[in-house]
Short mmCIF file of C-alpha atoms and ligand atoms in Angstrom, two decimals:
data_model
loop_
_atom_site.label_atom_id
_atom_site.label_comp_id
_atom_site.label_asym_id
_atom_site.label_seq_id
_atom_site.Cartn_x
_atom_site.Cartn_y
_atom_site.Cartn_z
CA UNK A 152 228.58 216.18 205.14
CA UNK A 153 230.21 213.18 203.90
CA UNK A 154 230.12 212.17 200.39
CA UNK A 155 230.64 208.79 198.91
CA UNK A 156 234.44 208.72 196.85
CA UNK A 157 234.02 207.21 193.16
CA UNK A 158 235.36 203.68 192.71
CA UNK A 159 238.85 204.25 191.16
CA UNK A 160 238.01 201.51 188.50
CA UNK A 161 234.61 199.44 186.91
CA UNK A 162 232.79 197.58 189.53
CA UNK A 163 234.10 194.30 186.75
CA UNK A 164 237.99 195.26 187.29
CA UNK A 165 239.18 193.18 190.12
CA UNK A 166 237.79 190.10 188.40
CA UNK A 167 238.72 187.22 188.76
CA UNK A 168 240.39 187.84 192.05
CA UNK A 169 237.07 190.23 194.04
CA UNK A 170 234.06 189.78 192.21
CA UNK A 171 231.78 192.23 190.47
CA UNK A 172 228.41 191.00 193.09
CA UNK A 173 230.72 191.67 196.54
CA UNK A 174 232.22 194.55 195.04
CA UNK A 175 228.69 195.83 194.03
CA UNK A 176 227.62 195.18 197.26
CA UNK A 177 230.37 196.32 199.33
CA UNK A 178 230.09 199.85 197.77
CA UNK A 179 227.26 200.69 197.33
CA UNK A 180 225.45 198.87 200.37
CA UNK A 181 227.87 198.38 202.83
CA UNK A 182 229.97 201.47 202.18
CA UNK A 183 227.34 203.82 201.95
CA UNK A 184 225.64 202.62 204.83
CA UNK A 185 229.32 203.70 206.80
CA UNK A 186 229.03 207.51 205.38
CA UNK A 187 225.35 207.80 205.90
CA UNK A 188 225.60 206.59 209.32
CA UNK A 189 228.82 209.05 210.25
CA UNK A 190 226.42 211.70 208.67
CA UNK A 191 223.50 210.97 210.99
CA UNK A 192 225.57 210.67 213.92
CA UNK A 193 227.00 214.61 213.02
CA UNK A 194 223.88 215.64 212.82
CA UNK A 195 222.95 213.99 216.42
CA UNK A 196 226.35 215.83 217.69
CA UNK A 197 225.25 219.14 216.03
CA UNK A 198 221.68 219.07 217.80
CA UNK A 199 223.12 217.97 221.12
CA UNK A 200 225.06 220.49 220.81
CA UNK A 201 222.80 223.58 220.67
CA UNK A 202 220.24 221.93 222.52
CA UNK A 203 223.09 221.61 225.42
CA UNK A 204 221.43 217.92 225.46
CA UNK A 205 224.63 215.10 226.30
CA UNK A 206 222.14 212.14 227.55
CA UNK A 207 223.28 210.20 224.14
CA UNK A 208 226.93 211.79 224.22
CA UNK A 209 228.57 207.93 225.27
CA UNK A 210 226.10 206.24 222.63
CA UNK A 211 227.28 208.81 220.16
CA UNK A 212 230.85 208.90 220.68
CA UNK A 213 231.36 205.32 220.33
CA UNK A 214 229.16 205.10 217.07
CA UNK A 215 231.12 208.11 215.48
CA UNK A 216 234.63 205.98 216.42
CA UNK A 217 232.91 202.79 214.53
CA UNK A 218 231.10 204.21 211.09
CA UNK A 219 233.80 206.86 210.84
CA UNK A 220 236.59 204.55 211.12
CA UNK A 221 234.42 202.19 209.18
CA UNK A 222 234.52 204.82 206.13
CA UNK A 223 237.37 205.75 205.93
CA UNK A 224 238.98 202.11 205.74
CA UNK A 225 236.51 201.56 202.84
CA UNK A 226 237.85 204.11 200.93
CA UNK A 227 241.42 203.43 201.79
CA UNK A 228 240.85 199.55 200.50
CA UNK A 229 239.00 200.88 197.69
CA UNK A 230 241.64 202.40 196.80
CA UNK A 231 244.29 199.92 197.88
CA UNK A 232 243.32 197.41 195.09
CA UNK A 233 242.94 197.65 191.47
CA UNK A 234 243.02 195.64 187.93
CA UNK A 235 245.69 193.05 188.01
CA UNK A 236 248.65 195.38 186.72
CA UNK A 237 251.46 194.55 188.04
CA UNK A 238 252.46 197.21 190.59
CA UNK A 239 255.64 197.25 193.36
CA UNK A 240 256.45 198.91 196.97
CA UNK A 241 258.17 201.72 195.39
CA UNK A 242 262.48 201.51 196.37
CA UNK A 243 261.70 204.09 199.80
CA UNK A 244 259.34 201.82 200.76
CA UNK A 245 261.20 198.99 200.26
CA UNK A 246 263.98 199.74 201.99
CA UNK A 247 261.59 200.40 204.95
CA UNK A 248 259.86 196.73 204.50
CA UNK A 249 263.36 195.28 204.75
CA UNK A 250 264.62 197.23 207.60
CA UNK A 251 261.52 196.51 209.48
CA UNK A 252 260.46 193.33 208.61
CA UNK A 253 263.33 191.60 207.28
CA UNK A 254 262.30 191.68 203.53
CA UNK A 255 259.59 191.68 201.61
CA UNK A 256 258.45 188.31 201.68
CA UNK A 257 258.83 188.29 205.75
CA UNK A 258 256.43 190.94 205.00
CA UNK A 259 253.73 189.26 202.92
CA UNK A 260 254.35 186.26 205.50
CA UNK A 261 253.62 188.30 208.23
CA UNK A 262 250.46 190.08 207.07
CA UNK A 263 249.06 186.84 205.33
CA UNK A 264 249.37 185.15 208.75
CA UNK A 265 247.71 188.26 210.49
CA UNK A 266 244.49 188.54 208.37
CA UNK A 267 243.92 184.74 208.93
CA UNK A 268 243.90 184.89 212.69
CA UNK A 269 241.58 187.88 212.51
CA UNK A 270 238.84 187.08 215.29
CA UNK A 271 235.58 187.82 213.38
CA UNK A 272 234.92 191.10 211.80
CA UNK A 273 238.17 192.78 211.40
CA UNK A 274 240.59 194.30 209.42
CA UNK A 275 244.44 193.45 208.57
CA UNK A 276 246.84 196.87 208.08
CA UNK A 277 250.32 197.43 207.08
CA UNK A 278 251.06 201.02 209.10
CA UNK A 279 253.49 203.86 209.53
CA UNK A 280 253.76 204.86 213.27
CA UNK A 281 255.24 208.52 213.28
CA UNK A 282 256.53 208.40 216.91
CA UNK A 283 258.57 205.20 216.00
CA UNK A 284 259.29 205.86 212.69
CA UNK A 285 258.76 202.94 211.63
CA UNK A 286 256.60 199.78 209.81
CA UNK A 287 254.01 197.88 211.89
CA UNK A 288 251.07 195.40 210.90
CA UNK A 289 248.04 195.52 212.94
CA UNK A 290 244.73 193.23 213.18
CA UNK A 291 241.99 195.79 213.93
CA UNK A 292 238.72 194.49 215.32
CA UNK A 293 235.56 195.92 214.22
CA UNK A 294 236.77 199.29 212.50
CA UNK A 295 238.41 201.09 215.39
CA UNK A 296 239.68 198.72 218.16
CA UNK A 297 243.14 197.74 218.76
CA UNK A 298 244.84 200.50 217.16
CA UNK A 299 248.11 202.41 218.10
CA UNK A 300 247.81 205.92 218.00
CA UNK A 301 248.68 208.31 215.18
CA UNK A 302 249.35 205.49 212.89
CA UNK A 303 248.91 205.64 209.20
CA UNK A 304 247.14 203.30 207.53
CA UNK A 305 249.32 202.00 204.07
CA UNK A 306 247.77 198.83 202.94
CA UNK A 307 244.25 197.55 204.39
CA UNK A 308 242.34 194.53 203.89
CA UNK A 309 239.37 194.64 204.52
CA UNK A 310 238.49 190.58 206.66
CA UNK A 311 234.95 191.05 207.47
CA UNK A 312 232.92 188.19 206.26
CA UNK A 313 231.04 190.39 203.86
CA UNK A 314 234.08 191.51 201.85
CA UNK A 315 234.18 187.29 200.98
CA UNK A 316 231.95 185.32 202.05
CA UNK A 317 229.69 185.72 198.83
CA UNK A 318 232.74 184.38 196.41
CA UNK A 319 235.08 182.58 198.92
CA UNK A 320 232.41 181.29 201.81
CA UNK A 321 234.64 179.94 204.76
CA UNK A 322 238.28 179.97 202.44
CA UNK A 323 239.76 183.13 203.99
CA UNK A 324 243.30 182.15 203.00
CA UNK A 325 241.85 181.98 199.21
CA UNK A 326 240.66 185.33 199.60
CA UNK A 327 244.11 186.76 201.01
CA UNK A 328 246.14 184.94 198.28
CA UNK A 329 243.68 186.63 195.51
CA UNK A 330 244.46 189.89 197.29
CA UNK A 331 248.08 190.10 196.46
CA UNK A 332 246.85 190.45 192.69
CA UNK A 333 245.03 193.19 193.21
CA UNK A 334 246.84 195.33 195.28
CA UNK A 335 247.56 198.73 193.74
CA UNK A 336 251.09 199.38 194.96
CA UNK A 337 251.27 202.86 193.43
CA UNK A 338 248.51 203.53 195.89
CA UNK A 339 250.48 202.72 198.69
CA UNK A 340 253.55 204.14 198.01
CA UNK A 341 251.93 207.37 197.19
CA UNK A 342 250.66 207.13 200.82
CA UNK A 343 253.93 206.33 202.18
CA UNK A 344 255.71 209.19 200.36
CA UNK A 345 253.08 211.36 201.65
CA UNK A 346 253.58 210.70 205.16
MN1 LIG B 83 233.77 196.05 204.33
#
């Protein structure tokens, strides 16, 4: 089973840049909603399983790839942004920003640009791809799609409408520049030393 993770901060501690309401919301609705569905769909797996029963098996598959991807990006984003302390890529990961992406700023450009072409529900991620060794930024559609495999996620953002519509309605490039105030650096360059 699945549990929820605790909110690293207050629900009030991204304020002014990701309100309290979507914040509210997006845990403890939207969220949870991701690890009770990934429960329920183990569960399904379990009984097909010793029932030898596969009719649902493609249904099943595919949801487990979409809520469990869906979870586990919340909780990486969760994670990926806190109070407005100023935080910074650590010097490792620096060095890797400049060597892949020209510097640091190229990066921001990049990623920026990235989350605002998002079609519809989507995500924007800064990754580490082992069999490259190196830095790449991917737009991921829905939760799951578009990925390259065995990346690791560093930095996600999360570009469904729910995650701003409520505070920012249609002014997605408001809602990315608010992001960079947020985001918890020492959370990513854990992750990157980690790799
Ligand atoms: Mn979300």
């Amino acid at each position: 089973m699945l549990k929820m993770i605790d909110l690293p901060y207050p629900l009030t501690a991204l304020e002014p840049y990701y309100s309290t309401k979507t914040l509210d919301l997006h845990y403890h609705i939207l969220y949870k909603g991701y690890i009770d569905s990934t429960n329920k769909i183990e569960e399904s797996l379990e009984k097909a399983r010793n029932e030898g029963n596969f009719e649902n098996i493609k249904c099943l598959e595919k949801n487990l790839s979409f809520f469990g991807s869906g979870a586990i990006l919340h909780e990486l984003f969760f994670a990926n942004m806190g109070p407005v302390i100023p935080t910074e890529p650590s010097i490792n990961l620096m060095e890797q920003m400049i060597k892949n992406f020209g510097s640091y700023e190229k990066f921001k450009k990049q990623f920026t640009e990235a989350s605002k072409a998002i079609e519809a529900s989507g995500w924007c991620l800064l990754v580490w791809v082992p069999k490259w060794k190196k830095l790449e930024i991917l737009q991921c559609e829905k939760h799951q799609n578009l990925t390259l495999w065995g990346c690791k996620p560093l930095l996600v953002l999360d570009m469904w409408e729910h995650s701003y519509y409520l505070q920012y309605n249609t002014r997605r490039p408001a809602y990315i520049d608010a992001f960079w105030n947020i985001v918890n650096w020492n959370e990513v360059n854990k992750r990157f030393n980690n790799l």
